[in-house]
Short mmCIF file of C-alpha atoms in Angstrom, two decimals:
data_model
loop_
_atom_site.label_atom_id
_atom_site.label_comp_id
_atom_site.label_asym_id
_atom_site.label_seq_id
_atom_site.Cartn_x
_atom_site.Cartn_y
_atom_site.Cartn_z
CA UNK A 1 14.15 -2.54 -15.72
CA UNK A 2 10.84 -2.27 -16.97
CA UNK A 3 9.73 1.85 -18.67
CA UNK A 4 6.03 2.68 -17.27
CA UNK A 5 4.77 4.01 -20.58
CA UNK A 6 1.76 6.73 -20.73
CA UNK A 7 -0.70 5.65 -23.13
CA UNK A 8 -3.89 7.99 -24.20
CA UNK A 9 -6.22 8.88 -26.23
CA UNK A 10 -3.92 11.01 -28.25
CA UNK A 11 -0.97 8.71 -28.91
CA UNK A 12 -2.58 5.44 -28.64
CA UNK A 13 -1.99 4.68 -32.09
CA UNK A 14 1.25 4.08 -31.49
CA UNK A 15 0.57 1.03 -29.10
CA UNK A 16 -1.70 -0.55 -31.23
CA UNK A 17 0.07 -4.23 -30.88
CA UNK A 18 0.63 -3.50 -27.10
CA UNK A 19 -2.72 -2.35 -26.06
CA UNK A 20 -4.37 -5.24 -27.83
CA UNK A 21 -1.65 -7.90 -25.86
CA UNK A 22 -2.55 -5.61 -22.81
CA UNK A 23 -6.40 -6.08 -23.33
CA UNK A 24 -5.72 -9.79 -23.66
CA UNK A 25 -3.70 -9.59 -20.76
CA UNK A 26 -6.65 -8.85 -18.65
CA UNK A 27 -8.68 -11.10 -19.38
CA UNK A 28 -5.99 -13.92 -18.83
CA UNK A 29 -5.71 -12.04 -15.35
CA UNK A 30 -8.82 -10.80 -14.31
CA UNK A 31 -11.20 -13.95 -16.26
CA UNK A 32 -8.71 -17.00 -16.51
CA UNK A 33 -6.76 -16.46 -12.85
CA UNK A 34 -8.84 -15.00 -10.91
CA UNK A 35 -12.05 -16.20 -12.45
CA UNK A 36 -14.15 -12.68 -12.57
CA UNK A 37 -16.80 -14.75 -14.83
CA UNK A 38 -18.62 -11.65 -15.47
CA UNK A 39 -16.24 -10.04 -17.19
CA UNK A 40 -15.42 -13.00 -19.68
CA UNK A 41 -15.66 -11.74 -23.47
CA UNK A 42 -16.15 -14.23 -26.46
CA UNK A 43 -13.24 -12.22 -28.24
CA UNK A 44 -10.45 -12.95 -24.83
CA UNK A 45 -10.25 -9.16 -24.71
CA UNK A 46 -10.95 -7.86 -21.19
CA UNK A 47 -12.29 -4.61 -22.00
CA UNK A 48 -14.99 -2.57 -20.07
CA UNK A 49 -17.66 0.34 -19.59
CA UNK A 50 -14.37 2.11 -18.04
CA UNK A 51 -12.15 2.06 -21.37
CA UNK A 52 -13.33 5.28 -22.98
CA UNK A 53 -11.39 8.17 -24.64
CA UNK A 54 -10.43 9.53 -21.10
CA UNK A 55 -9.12 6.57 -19.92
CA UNK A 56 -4.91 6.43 -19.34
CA UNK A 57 -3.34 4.00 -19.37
CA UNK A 58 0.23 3.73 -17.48
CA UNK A 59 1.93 0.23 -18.90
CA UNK A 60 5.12 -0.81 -18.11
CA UNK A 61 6.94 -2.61 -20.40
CA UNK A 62 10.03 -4.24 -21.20
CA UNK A 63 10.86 -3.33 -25.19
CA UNK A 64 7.57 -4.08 -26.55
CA UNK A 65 5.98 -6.62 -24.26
CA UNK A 66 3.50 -5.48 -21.65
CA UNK A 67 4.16 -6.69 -18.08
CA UNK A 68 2.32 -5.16 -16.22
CA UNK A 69 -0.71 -1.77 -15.51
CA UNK A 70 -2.89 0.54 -14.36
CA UNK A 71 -5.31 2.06 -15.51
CA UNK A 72 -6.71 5.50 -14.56
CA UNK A 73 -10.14 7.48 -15.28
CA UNK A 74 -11.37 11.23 -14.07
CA UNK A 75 -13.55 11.11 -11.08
CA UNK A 76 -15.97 13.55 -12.71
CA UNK A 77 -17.04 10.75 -14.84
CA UNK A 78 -18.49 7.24 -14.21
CA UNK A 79 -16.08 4.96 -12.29
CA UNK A 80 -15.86 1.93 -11.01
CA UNK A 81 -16.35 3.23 -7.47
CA UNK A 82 -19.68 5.59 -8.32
CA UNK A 83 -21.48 2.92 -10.59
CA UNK A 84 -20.59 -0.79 -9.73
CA UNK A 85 -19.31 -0.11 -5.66
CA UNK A 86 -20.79 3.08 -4.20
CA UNK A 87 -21.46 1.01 -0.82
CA UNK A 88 -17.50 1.53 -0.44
CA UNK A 89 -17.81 5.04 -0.84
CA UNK A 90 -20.60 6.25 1.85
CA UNK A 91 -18.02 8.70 3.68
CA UNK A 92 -19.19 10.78 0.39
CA UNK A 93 -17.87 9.77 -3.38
CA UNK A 94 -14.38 11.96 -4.53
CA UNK A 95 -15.60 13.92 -7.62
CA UNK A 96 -13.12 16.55 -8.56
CA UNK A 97 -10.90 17.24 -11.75
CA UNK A 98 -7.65 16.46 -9.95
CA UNK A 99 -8.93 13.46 -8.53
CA UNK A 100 -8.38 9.97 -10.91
CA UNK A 101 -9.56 6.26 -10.30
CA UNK A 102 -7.05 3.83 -10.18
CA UNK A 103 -8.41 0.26 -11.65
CA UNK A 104 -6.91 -2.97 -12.82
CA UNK A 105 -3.94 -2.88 -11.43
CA UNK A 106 -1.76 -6.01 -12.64
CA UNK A 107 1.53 -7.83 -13.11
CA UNK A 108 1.85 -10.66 -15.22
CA UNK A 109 2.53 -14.12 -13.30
CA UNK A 110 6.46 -14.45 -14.32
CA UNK A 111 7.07 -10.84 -13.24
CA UNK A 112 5.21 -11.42 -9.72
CA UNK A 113 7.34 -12.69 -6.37
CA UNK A 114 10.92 -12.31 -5.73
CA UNK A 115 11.99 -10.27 -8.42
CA UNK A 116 15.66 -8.32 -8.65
CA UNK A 117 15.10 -4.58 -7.50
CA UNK A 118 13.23 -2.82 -8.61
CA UNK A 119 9.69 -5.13 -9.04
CA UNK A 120 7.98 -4.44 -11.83
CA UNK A 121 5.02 -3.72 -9.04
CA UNK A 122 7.75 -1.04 -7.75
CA UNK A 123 7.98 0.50 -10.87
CA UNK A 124 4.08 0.97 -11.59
CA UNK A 125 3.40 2.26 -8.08
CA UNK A 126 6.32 4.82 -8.36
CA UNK A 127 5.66 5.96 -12.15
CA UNK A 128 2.00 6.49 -10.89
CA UNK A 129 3.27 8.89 -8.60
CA UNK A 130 4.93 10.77 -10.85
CA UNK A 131 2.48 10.92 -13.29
CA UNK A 132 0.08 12.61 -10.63
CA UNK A 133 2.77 14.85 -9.95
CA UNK A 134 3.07 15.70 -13.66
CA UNK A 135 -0.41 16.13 -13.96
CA UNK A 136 -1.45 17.70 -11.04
CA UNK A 137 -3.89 14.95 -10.31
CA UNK A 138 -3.47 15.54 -6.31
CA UNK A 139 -5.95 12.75 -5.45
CA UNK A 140 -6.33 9.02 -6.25
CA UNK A 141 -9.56 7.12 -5.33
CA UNK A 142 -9.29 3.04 -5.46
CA UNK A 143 -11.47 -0.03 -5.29
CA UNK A 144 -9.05 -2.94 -3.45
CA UNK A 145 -9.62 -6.02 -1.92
CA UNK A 146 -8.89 -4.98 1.71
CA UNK A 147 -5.54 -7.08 2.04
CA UNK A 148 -4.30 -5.35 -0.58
CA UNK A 149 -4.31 -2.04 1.68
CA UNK A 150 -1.12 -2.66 3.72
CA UNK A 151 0.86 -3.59 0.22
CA UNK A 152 0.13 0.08 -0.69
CA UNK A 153 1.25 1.32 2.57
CA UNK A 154 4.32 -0.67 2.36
CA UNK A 155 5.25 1.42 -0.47
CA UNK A 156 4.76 4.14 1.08
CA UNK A 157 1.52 5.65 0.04
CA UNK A 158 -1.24 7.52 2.52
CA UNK A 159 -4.52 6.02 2.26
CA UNK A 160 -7.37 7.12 3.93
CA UNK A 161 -10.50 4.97 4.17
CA UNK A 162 -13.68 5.99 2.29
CA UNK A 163 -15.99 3.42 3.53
CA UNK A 164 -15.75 0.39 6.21
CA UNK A 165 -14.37 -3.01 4.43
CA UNK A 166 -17.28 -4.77 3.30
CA UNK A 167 -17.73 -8.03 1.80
CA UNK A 168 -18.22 -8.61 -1.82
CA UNK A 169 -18.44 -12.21 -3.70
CA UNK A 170 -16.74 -13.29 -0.33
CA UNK A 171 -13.81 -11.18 -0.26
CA UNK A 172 -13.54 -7.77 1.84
CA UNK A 173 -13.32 -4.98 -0.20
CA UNK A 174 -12.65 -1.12 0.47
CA UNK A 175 -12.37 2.23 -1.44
CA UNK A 176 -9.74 4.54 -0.39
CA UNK A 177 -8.07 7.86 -1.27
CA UNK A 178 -4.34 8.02 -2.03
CA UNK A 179 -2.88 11.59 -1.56
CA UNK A 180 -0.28 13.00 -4.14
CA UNK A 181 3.08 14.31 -2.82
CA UNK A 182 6.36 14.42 -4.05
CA UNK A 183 7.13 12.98 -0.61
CA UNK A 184 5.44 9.86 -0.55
CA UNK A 185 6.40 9.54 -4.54
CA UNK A 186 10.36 9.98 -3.01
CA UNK A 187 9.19 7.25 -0.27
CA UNK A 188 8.07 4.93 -2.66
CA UNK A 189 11.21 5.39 -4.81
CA UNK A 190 13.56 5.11 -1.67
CA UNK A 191 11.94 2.25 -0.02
CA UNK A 192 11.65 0.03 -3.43
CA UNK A 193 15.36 0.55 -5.29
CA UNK A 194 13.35 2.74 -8.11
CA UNK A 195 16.09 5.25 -9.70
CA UNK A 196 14.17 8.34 -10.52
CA UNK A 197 12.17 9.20 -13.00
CA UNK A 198 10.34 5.68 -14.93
CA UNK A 199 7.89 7.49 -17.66
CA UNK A 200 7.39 7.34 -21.15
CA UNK A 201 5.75 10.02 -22.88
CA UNK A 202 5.72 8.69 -26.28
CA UNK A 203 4.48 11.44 -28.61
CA UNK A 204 3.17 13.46 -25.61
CA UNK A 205 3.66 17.16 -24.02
CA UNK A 206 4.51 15.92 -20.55
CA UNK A 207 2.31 18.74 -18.62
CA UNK A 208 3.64 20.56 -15.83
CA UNK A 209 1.30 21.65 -12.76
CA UNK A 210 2.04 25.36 -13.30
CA UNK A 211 1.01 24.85 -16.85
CA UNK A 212 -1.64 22.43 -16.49
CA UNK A 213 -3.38 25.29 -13.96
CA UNK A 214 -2.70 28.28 -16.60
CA UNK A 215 -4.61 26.12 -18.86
CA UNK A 216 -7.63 26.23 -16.80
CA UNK B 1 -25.99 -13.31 4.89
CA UNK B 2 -26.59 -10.04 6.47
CA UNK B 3 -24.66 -7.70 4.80
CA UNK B 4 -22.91 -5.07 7.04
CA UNK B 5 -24.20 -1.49 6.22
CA UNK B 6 -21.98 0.30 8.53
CA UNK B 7 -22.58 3.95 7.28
CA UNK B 8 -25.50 4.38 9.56
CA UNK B 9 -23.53 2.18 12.41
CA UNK B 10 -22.02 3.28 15.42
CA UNK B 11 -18.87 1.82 14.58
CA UNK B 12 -18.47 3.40 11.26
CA UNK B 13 -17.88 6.39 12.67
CA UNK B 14 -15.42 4.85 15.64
CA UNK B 15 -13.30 3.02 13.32
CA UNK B 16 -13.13 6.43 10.99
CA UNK B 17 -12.34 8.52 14.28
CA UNK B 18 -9.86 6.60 14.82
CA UNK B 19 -7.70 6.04 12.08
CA UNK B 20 -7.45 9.43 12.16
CA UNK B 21 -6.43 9.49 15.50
CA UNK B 22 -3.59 6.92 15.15
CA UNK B 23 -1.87 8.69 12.84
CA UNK B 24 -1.20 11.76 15.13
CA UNK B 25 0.22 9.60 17.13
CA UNK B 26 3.91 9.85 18.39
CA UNK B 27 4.89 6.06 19.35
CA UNK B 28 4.24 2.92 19.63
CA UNK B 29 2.73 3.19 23.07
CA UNK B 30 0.33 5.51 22.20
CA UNK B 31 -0.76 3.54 19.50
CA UNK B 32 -1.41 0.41 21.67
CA UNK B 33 -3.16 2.33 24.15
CA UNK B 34 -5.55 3.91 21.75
CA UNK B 35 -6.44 0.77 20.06
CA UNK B 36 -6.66 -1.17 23.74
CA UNK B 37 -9.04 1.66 24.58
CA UNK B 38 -11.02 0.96 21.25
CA UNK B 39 -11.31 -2.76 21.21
CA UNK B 40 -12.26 -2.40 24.78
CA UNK B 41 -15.50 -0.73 23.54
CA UNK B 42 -16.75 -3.98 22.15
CA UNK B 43 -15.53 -6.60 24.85
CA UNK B 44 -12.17 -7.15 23.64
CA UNK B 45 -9.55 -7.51 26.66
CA UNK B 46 -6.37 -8.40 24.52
CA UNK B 47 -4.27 -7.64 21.77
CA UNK B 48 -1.29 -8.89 20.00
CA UNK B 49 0.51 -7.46 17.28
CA UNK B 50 3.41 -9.37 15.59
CA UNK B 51 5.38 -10.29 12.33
CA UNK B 52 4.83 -13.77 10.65
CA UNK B 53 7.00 -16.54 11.45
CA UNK B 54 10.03 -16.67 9.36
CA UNK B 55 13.00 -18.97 9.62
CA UNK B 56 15.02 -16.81 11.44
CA UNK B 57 13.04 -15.11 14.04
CA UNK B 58 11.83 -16.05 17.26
CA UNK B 59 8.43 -15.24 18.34
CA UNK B 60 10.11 -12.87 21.00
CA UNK B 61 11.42 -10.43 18.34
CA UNK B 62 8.37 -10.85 15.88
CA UNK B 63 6.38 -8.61 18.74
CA UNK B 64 5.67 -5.48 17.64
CA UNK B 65 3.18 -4.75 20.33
CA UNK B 66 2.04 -6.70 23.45
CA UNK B 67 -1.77 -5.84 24.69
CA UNK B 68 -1.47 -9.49 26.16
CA UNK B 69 -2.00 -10.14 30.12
CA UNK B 70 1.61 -10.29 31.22
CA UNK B 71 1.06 -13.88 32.91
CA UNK B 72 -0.27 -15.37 29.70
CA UNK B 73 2.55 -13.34 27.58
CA UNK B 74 5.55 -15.18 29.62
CA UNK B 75 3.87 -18.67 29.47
CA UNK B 76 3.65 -18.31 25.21
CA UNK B 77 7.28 -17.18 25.41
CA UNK B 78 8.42 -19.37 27.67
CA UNK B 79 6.85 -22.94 26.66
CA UNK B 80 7.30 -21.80 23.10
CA UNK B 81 3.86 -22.08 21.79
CA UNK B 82 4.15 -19.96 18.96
CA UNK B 83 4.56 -22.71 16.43
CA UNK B 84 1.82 -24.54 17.86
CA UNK B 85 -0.49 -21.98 17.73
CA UNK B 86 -3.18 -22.65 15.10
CA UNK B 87 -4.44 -18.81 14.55
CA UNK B 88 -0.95 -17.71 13.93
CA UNK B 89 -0.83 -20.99 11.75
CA UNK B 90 -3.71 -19.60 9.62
CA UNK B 91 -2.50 -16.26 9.17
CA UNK B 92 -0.01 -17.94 7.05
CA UNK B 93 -2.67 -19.29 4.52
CA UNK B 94 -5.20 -16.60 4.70
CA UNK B 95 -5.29 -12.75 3.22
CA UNK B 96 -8.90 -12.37 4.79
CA UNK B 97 -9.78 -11.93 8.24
CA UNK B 98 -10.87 -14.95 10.67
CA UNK B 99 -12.42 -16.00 13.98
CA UNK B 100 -10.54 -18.04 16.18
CA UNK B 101 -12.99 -20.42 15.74
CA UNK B 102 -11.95 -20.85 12.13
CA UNK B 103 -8.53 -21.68 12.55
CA UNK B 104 -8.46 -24.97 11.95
CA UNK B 105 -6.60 -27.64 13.78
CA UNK B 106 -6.66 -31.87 14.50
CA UNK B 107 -8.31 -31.94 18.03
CA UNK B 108 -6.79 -35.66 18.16
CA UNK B 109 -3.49 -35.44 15.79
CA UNK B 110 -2.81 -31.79 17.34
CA UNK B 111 -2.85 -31.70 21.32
CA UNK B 112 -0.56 -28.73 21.62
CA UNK B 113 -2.34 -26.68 19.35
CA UNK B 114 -5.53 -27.34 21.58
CA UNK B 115 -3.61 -26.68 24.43
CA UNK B 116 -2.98 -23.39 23.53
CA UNK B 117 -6.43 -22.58 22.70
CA UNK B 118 -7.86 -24.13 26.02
CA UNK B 119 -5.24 -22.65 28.34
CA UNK B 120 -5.78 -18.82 26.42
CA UNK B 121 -9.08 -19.03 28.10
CA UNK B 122 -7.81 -18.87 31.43
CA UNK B 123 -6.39 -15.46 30.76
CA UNK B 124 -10.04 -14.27 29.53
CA UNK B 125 -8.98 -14.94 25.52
CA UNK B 126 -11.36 -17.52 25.11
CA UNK B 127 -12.50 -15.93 21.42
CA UNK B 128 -10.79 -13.74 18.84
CA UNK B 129 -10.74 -12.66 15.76
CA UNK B 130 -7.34 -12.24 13.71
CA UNK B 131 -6.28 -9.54 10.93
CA UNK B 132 -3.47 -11.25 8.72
CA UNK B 133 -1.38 -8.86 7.24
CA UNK B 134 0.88 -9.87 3.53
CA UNK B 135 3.21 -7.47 1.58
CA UNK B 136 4.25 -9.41 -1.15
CA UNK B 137 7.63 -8.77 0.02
CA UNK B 138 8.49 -10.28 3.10
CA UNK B 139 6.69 -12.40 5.73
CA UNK B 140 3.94 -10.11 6.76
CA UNK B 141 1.99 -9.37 10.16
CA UNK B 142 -0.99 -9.98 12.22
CA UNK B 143 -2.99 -7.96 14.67
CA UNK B 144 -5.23 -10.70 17.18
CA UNK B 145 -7.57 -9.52 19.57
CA UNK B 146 -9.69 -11.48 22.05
CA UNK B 147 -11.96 -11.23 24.97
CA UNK B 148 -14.06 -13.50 27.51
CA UNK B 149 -17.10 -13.01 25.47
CA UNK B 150 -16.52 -10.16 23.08
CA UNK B 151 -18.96 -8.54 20.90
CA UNK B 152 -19.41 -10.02 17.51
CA UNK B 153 -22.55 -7.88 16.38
CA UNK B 154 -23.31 -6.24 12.82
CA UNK B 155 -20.59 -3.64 12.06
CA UNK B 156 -17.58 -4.93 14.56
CA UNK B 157 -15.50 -7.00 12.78
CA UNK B 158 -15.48 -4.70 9.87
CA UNK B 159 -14.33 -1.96 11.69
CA UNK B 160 -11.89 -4.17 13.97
CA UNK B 161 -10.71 -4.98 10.60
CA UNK B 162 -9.84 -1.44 9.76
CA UNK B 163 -8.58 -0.21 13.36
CA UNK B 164 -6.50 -2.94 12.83
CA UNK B 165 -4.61 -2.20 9.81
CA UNK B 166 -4.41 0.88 10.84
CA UNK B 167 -2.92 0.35 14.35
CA UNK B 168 -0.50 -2.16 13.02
CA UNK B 169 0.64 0.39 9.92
CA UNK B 170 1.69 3.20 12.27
CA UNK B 171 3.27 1.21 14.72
CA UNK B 172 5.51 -0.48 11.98
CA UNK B 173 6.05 3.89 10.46
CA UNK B 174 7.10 4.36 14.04
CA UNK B 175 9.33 1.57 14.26
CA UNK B 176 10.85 1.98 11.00
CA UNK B 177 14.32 3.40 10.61
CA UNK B 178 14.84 6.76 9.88
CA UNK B 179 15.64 8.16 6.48
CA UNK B 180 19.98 7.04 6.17
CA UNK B 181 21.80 9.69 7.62
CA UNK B 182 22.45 12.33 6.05
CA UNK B 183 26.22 12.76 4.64
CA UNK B 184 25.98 15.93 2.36
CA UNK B 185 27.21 19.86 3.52
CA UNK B 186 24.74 22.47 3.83
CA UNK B 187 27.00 23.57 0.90
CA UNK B 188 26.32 20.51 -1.16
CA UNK B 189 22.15 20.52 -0.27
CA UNK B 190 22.40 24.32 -1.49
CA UNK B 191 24.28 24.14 -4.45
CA UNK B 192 22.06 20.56 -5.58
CA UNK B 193 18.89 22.79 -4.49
CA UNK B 194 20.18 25.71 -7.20
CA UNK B 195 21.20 22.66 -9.71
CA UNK B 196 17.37 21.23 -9.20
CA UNK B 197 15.98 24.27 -10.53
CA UNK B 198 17.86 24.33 -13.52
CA UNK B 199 20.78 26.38 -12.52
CA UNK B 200 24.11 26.47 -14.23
CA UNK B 201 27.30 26.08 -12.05
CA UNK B 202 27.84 29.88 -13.07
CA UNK B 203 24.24 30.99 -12.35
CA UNK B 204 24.74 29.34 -8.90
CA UNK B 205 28.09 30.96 -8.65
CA UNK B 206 26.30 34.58 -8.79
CA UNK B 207 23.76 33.67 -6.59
CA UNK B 208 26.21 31.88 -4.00
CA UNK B 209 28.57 34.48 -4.50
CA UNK B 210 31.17 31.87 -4.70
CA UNK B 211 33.59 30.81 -7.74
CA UNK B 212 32.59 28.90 -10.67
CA UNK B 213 34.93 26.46 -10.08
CA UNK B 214 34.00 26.13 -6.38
CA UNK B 215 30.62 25.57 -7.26
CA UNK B 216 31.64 22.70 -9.61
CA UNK B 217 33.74 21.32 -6.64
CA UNK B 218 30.61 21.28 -4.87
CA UNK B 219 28.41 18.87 -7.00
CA UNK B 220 31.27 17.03 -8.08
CA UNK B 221 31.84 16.09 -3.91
CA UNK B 222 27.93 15.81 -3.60
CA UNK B 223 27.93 13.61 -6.59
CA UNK B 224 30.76 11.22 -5.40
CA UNK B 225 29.58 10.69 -1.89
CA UNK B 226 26.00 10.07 -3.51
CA UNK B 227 27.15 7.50 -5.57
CA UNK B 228 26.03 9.88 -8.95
CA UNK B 229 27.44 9.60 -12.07
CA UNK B 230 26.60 12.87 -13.09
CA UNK B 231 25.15 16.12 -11.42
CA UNK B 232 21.66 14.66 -12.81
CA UNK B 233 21.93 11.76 -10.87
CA UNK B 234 23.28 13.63 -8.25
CA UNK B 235 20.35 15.78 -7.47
CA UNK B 236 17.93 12.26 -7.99
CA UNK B 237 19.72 10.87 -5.38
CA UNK B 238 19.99 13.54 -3.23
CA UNK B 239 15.85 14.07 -3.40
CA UNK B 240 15.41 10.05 -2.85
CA UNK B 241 17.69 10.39 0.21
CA UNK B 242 16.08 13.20 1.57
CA UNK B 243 18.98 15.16 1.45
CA UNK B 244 16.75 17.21 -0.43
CA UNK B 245 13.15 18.28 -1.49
CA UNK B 246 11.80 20.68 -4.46
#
């Protein structure tokens, strides 16, 4: 089973190999598959306005080889949804300091499908939970193509539109709001065979709430 | 194209009122008969909601909800048109959204499937539009609605769209099983509760007022009918069963 691994700002030199695989990884993904032309780069590292100090990264990972991510930024600062698609947002844009952006969410094509339990999918989606929980972070905003709304729900997670779907470079497109709770985080668990606990915090403090509210 | 700029749109807010609305909902009924009421708004006089076809199951018990007349409903399941049926057809091959009138089928090679189009409009469903639904795991869903001459104006099908989704999504929560039953004591939950926060089986037997080794007996008998290895696992289990919450 795949480890979701918490990469930062402060302990992302331990990842250098990975997070340059994971940055090619994109742009295979994101430029060669799915043929986002604008975000082709000369060097076949996907990497943009949205990778900054803040940015985590959860990546799960079998030993050392990426399979699959998420990435996640602070909603107090430029995100995808507030400077590239604020159409999707015009129920009002989430700024707050417990509220992230989820972006690029991927699997890599052999990992995809018919998998044994749990999916490497399973595994981000469930980690990501408990990383909020770990966190505090009580609020996730997302970007998705539309259809990819019921796969979240499948798992188990509440989404609550933020805007209508709308159509972008012919696909429909919507920004939601994902609440935190340890109950849809046990949901998501239950529902896709994930045992428990799936982080890494590789040279980190893993932050509890309590904590993570003390410190202001 | 026109783009769709529903925030100033009637419909913006309708489809926002009610997803909200469908998820206070308490069964399936309810659901169907606030999203009949909805559709209704803008012409639409019939709904379907079913799973994908799948090698196994028959059309009958792919229905999740039936907003079809009941006439029109018995003739599908009874001729078996289902397979014919070139909107349920596309569902198969498309993620986004579609008009009837995009489904594509052979007029000439394909005389069932315009059968089933032409004889739809005797029951009023002579247009639709159709939500496919995929998961990634399993065969997915559709919701299709359709009218005599429904309302296809700036803002509809994008909230359809989303009533849609969100109609289908809580009638498939309401469907779904239950959490497994439970199997643990009120015992067991308590002392897993105490072992969750960190207790020791001593600790728990002071607060329990109970024996050491009782306490022990306790999450050893939790842990075995959970399936746990150890009183770790145990109290995972427990909280992923819902035997359980912090």
């Amino acid at each position: 089973m795949a480890d979701l691994h918490v990469v930062t700002n402060a302990n992302k030199h331990l990842y250098g190999d990975a997070l340059d695989e994971y940055f090619r990884l994109r742009h295979k993904i994101y430029v060669d598959e799915r043929r986002w032309m604008e975000l082709a780069k000369p060097d076949g590292r996907e990497i943009d306005q949205f990778d900054t100090s803040d940015t985590v990264y959860l990546m799960a990972m079998e030993g050392r080889r990426v399979v699959g991510s998420h990435r996640l930024n602070p909603t107090t600062k430029p995100t995808l949804m507030s400077d590239l698609f604020p159409q999707l947002a015009f129920r009002g844009l989430i700024r707050r300091p417990d509220a992230y952006e989820l972006s690029r969410v991927f699997v890599i094509r052999e990992r995809r499908g018919e998998q044994a339990q749990p999916r490497v999918e399973s595994v981000i989606m469930a980690g990501t939970m408990e990383y909020a929980l770990a966190q505090g972070i009580s609020q996730f905003t997302i970007v998705m193509e539309t259809w990819w709304l019921p796969r979240f729900q499948d798992m188990g997670w509440r989404l609550r539109p933020l805007g209508l779907p709308t159509m972008i470079n012919g696909m429909s497109c919507i920004g939601v709001v994902a609440d935190v709770t340890e109950e849809v985080w046990v949901e998501t668990c239950t529902r896709r065979s994930v045992r428990g606990s799936v982080l890494v915090w590789n040279g980190l403090e893993p932050m509890a709430p309590e904590q993570r509210v003390a410190a202001g | 194209m026109i783009r769709d700029e529903p925030g100033d749109t009637y419909w913006g807010g309708r489809a926002f009122a009610f997803v909200d609305a469908v998820e206070a909902t308490k069964s399936p009924e309810q659901v169907s008969l606030l999203f009949e009421k909805e559709i209704a708004q803008a012409g639409f006089s019939a709904f379907v909601m079913c799973g994908l076809p799948d090698a196994q199951t028959s059309f009958r018990d792919r229905i999740l909800a039936n907003g079809w007349p009941a006439e029109w409903s018995s003739i599908y399941l009874r001729e078996d048109l289902a397979p014919h049926d070139p909107v349920e057809r596309h569902c198969l091959r498309s993620v986004e959204p579609f008009d009837w009138s995009d489904a594509p089928y052979d007029v000439e090679a394909e005389p069932r499937a315009h059968m089933v189009m032409e004889r739809a409009k005797d029951f009023r469903m002579a247009q639709g539009f159709c939500v496919p639904i995929h998961y990634g795991e399993g065969p997915g869903a559709a919701v299709s609605i359709s009218g005599e001459r429904p309302d296809f104006g700036r803002g509809i099908r994008p909230a359809m769209h989303l009533m849609a989704l969100y109609a289908h999504n809580r009638v498939r929560s309401l469907l779904r099983p239950t959490v497994a039953k439970r199997v643990l004591t009120d015992r067991e939950r308590e002392v897993l509760r105490w072992t969750a926060a960190g207790k020791t089986s001593w600790e728990i037997s002071v607060i329990l007022n109970i024996s050491e080794r009782t306490a022990n007996a306790h999450i050893a008998s939790a842990a075995h009918k959970l399936d746990a290895p150890n009183r770790i696992a145990a109290v995972v289990n427990a909280l992923r069963r819902g035997e359980i919450a912090l």
